[in-house]
Coordinates of C-alpha atoms in Angstrom, one line a residue:
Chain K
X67 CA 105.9 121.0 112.1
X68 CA 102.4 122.1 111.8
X69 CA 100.5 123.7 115.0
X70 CA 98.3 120.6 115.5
X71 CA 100.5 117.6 114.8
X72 CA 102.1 119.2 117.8
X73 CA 99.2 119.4 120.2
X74 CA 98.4 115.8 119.1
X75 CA 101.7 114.5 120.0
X76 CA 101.1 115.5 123.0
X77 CA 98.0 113.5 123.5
X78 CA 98.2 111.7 126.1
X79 CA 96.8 108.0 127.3
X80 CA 93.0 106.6 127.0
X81 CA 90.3 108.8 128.3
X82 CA 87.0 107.1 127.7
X83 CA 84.0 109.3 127.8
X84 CA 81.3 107.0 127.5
X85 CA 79.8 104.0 129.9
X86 CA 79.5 102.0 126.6
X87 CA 83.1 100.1 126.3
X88 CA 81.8 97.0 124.5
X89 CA 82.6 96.9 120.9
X90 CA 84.1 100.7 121.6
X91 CA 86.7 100.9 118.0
X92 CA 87.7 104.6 118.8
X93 CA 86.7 107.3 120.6
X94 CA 87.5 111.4 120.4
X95 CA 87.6 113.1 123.6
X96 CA 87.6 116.6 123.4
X97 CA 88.1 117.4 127.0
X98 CA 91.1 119.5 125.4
X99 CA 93.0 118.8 122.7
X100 CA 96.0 117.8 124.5
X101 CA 93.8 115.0 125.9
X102 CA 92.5 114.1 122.9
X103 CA 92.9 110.7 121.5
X104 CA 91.9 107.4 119.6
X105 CA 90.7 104.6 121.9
X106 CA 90.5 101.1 119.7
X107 CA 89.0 98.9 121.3
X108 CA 88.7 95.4 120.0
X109 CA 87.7 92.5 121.7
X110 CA 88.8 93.4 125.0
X111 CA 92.4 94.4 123.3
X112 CA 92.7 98.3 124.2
X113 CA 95.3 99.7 121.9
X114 CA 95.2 103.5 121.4
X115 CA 96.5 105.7 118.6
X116 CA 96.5 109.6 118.2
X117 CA 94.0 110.9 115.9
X118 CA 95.8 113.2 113.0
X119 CA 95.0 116.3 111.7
X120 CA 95.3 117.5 108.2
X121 CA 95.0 121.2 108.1
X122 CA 91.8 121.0 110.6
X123 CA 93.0 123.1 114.0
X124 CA 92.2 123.1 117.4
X125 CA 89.9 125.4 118.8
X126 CA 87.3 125.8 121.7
X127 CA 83.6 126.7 120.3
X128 CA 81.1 127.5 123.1
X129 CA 83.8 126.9 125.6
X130 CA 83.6 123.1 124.2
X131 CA 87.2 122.0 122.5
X132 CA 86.9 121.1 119.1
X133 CA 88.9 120.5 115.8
X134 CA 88.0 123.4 113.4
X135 CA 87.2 122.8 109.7
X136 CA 87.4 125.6 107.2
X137 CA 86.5 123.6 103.9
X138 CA 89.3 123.2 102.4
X139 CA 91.3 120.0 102.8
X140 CA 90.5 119.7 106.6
X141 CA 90.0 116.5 107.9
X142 CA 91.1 114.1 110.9
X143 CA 92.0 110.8 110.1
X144 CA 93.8 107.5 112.3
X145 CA 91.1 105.2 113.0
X146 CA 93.5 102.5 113.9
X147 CA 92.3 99.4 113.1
X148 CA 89.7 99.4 109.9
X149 CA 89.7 95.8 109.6
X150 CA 87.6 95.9 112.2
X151 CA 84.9 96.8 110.1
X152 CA 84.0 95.0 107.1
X153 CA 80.9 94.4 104.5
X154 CA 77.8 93.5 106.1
X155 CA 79.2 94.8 110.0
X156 CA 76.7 96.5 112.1
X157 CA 78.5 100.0 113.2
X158 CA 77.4 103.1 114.8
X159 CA 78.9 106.7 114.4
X160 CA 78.2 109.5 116.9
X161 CA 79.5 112.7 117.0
X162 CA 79.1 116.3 117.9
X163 CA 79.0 118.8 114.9
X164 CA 78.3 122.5 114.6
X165 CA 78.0 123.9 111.2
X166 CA 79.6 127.7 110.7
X167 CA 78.0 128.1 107.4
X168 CA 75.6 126.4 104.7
X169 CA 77.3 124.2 101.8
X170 CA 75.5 120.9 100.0
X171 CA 78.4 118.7 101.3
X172 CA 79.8 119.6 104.4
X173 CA 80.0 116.3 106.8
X174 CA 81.3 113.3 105.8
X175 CA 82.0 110.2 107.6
X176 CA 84.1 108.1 105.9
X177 CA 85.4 104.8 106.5
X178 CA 88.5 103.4 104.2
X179 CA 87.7 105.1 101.5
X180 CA 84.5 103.2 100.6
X181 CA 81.7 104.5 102.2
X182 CA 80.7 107.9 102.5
X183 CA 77.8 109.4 105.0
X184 CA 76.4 113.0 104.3
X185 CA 74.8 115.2 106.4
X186 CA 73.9 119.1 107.0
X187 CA 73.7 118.7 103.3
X188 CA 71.3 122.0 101.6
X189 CA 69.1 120.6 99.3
X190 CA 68.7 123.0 96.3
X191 CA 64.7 123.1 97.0
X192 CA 66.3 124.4 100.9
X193 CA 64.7 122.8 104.3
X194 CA 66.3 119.6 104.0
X195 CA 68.4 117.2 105.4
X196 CA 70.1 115.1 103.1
X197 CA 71.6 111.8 104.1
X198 CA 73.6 109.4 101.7
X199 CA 76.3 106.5 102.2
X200 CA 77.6 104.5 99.7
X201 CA 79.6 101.8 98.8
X202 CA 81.5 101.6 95.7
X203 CA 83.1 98.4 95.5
X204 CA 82.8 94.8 93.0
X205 CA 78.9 94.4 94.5
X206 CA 77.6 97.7 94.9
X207 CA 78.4 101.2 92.6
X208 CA 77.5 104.7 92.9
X209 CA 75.7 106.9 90.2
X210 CA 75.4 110.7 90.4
X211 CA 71.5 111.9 90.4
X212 CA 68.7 111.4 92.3
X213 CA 67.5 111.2 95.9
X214 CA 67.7 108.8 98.7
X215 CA 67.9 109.4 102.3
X216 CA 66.2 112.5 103.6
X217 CA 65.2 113.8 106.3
X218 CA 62.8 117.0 106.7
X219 CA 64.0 119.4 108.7
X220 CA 62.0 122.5 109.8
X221 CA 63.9 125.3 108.0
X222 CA 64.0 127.3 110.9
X223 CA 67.5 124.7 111.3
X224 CA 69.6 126.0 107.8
X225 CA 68.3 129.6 109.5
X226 CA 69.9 128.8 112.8
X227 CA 72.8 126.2 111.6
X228 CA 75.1 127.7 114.0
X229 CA 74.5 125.4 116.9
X230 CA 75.5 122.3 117.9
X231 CA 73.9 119.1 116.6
X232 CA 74.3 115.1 117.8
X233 CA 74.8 113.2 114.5
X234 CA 74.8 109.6 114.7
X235 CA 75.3 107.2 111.5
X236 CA 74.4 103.5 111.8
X237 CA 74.3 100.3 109.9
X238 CA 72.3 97.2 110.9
X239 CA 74.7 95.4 108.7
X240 CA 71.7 95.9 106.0
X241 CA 70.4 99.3 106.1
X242 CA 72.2 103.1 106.5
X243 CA 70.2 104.8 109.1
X244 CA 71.5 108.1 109.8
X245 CA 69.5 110.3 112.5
X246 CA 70.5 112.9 114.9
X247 CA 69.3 115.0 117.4
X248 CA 68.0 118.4 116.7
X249 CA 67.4 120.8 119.2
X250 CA 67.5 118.4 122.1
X251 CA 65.2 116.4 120.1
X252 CA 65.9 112.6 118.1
X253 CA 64.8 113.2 114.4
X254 CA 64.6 109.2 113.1
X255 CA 65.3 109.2 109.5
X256 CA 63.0 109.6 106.8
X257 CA 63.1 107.4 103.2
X258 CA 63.5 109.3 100.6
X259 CA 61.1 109.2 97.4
X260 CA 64.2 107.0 95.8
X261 CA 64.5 104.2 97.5
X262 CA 67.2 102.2 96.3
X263 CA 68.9 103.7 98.8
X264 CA 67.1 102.1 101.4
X265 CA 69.5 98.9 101.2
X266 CA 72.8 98.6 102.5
X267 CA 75.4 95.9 103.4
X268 CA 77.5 97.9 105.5
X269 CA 81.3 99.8 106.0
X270 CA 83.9 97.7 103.5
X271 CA 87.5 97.9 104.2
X272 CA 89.7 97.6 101.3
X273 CA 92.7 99.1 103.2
X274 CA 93.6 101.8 100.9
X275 CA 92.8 104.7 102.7
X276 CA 92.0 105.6 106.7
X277 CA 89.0 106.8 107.9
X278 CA 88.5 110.0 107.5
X279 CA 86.1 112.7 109.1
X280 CA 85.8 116.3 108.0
X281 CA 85.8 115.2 103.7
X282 CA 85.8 112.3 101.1
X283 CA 87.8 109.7 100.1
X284 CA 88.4 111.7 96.7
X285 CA 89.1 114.9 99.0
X286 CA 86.7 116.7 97.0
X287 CA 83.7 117.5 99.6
X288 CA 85.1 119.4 102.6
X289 CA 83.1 120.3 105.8
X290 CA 83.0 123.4 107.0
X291 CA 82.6 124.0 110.9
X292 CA 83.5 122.4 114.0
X293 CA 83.3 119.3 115.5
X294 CA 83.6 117.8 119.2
X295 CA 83.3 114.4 120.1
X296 CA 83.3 111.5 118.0
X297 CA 82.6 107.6 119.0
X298 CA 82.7 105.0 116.6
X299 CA 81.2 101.2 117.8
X300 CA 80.9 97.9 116.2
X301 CA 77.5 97.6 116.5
X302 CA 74.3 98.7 116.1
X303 CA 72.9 100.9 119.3
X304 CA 70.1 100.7 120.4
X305 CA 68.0 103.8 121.0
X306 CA 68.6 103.3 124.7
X307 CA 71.9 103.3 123.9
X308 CA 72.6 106.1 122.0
X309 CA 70.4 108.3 124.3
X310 CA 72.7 107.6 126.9
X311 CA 75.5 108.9 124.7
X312 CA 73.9 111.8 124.2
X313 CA 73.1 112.2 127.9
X314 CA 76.1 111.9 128.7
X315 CA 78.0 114.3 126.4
X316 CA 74.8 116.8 125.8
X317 CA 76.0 119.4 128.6
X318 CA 78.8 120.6 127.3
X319 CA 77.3 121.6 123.8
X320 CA 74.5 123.7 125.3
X321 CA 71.7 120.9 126.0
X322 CA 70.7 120.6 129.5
Chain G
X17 CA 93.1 132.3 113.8
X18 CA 95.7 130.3 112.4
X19 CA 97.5 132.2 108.4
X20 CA 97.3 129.7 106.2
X21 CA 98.8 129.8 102.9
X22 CA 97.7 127.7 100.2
X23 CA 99.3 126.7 96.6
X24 CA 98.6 125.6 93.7
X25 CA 101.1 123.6 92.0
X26 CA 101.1 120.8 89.2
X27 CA 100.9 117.4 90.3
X28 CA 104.3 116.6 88.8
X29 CA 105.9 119.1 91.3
X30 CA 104.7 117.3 94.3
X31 CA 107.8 115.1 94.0
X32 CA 109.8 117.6 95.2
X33 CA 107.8 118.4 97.8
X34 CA 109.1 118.4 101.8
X35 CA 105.7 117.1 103.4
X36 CA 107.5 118.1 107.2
X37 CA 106.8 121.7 106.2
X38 CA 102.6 121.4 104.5
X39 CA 100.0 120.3 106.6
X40 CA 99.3 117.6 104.4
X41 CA 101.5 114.3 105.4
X42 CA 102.2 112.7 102.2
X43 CA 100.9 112.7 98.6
X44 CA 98.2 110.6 99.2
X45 CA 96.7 113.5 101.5
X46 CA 96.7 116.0 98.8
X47 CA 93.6 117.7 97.4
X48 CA 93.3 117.4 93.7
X49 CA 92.1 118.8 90.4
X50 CA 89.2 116.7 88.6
X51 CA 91.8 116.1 86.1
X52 CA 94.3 115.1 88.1
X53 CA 96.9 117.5 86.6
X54 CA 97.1 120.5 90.1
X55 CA 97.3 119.8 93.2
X56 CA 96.8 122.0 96.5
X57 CA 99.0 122.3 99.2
X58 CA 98.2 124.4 102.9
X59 CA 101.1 126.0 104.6
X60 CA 100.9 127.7 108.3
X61 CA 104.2 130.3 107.3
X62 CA 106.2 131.3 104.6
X63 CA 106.9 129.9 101.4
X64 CA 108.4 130.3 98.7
X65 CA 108.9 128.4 95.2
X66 CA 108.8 128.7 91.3
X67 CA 106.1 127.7 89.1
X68 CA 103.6 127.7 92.1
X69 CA 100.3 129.7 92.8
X70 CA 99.7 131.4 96.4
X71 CA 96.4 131.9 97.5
X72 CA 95.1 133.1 100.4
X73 CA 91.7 131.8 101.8
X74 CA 89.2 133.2 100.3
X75 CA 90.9 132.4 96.9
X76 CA 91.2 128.6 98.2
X77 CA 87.6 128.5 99.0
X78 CA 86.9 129.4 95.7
X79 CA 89.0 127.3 94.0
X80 CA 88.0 123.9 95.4
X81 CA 84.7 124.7 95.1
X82 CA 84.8 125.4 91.3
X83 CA 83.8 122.9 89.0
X84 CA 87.2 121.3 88.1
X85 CA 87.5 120.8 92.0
X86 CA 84.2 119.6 93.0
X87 CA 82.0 116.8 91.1
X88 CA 78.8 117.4 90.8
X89 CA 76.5 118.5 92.9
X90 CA 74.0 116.0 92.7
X91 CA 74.3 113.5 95.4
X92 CA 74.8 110.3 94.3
X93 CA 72.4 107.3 93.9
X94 CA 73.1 103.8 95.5
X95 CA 72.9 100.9 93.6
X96 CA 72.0 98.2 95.4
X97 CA 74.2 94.8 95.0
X98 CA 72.6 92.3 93.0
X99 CA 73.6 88.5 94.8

C-alpha cells in the first residue's frame, strides 16, 4: 500500500479548526497528517470521511504539515458529499498554498469535475495573477484563448513564490471571485480586459468525478508545491469572515 | 524524499493492472495522453513488466508537460449561459 493511504487511514475523528461551523462541507486540518481529515458538515449532520491522496505525500514545510505536490498526477480528492453543491450555490474555498516553483497552471480547485479555479498561474507577459473557473456543462462551455480574471501582482511575488499564500475562491451563486492574501495583505480580484468571464452560476455537480485539489478534472494541469489547510463552506463569506479564517490559521505559515 | 517510479504504458494494458500496488486507485485516477492511447502510472518501489516505459522524475516532468500531455496553454475563456 502506498506511504500515504497509510498515514490517512490512520486519520483519526473531526478536528475542526475554524470558529465558522455553519455551512462547514469539509475541512483539512493539517495539525499532522495523522490528524488530518474531511469534516462534512451539512445541515447540522456531521459526517466525516478521510481525504485521499493520489501520489501527493505528506510532508512538514516551515514546520507546518502539509501534502506535497510534485506536478505530476498529485492530487487529494474525498470531498464527501458534492451534492451539496450545485449550479447557482454560493461556496467559498480557502486554503493555504506555497508554490516550489513557477508553472502557468499549477493550483486547481476543482469541484466534480466541472468547474475549475486557477491560480499562481504565470502569465506569458510575467507579473500576473491569473484566475479562471469554469463551467462546462448543457448551459455554459469553455473555449481556449483569451483572458478573464486577473489579478496584478507586484512581480516581486513570481520572484519570491516560495512562501506561503491564503487563497480563497468564492461564488455568490453569480460571480467567481477568487482573492487571496499576499504578504499578509487581501488582494480583491481585479476583471480582466475580457469580461465574459465576469459571470458565473456557480459549482455544478454531475457526480462523475470527486473534488479534486492539486490538478484538473482531465488530470492534465498538475500543481506543483505544497499545501496546508483547506476549508470548503456553502456560502459566500463575508470579508469579516474570511479574515477571521485567516486569523486564525495565519501563525503557523509565517504571518504574525 | 519519497522514489517514485513512473510508467508509461498503453491504455489497453491498464486492464491488467493491480491498482493495490500504483498510487493511483483505479483507472479513472490515471493520467492520460491527449489521445487517449498511454497512460501513466506512479509507483513508490520496484516494478517490473513488459511493454512498459520507466521513467524517473525528471523524465515524468517532462513528459506530462509535453504537448500530447498538456492542452494548450492558453487559459480558457467562459462562455456565459444564455437563459
Amino acid at each position: 500500500m502506498p506511504f500515504f493511504s497509510q498515514a490517512v487511514a490512520a486519520s483519526k475523528s473531526v478536528q475542526a479548526l475554524t470558529l465558522l461551523t455553519t455551512n462547514l462541507i469539509y475541512e483539512y486540518a493539517p495539525t499532522g497528517i495523522s490528524g488530518s481529515t474531511w469534516s462534512p458538515t451539512s445541515n447540522g449532520s456531521v459526517t466525516t470521511q478521510n481525504l485521499t491522496a493520489v501520489g501527493a505525500s505528506a510532508t512538514t514545510s516551515d514546520g507546518v504539515s502539509c501534502y506535497s505536490f510534485d506536478g505530476v498526477n498529485d492530487y487529494v480528492y474525498g470531498m464527501p458529499n458534492y451534492s451539496l453543491l450545485n449550479g447557482g450555490d454560493k461556496v467559498t474555498v480557502c486554503m493555504w498554498i506555497k508554490k516550489t516553483s513557477i508553472d502557468q497552471y499549477d493550483i486547481h480547485f476543482e469541484a466534480d469535475g466541472l468547474v475549475r479555479s486557477q491560480t499562481m498561474a504565470l502569465d506569458a507577459n510575467g507579473g500576473y495573477e491569473n484566475f479562471l473557473a469554469y463551467k462546462a456543462n448543457t448551459s455554459a462551455t469553455m473555449t481556449y484563448g483569451g483572458s478573464f480574471y486577473v489579478q496584478t501582482l507586484p512581480l516581486s511575488y513570481w520572484e519570491n513564490w516560495g512562501f506561503w499564500v491564503f487563497r480563497i475562491d468564492m461564488s455568490d451563486g453569480s460571480q467567481y471571485k477568487p482573492s487571496l492574501y499576499y504578504n499578509g495583505t487581501y488582494v480583491g480580484i481585479t476583471y480582466g480586459e475580457n469580461n465574459t468571464g465576469s459571470t458565473w452560476s456557480g459549482i455544478s455537480a454531475d457526480g462523475s468525478t470527486n473534488h479534486k485539489i492539486g490538478t484538473t478534472a482531465g488530470l492534465n494541469y498538475d500543481m506543483t508545491g505544497h499545501c496546508g489547510y483547506i476549508s470548503g463552506y456553502r456560502d459566500y463569506l463575508t470579508p469579516t469572515q474570511i479574515q477571521s479564517i485567516y486569523n486564525f490559521t495565519k501563525n503557523q505559515y509565517g504571518f504574525p | 524524499m519519497i522514489q517514485k517510479t513512473y510508467f508509461v504504458l498503453p491504455v489497453e494494458m491498464l486492464s491488467m493492472i493491480d491498482f493495490n500496488t500504483v498510487e493511483e486507485p483505479n483507472i479513472n485516477h490515471v493520467k492520460k495522453s491527449l489521445d487517449g492511447n498511454l497512460a501513466l502510472l506512479e509507483y513508490t518501489g520496484d516494478v517490473e513488466g513488459f511493454g512498459i516505459t520507466y521513467l524517473n522524475y525528471e523524465q515524468a516532468t517532462e513528459l506530462v508537460n509535453s504537448p500530447e500531455w498538456r492542452p494548450e496553454a492558453d487559459p480558457p475563456v467562459f462562455i456565459p449561459p444564455s437563459f
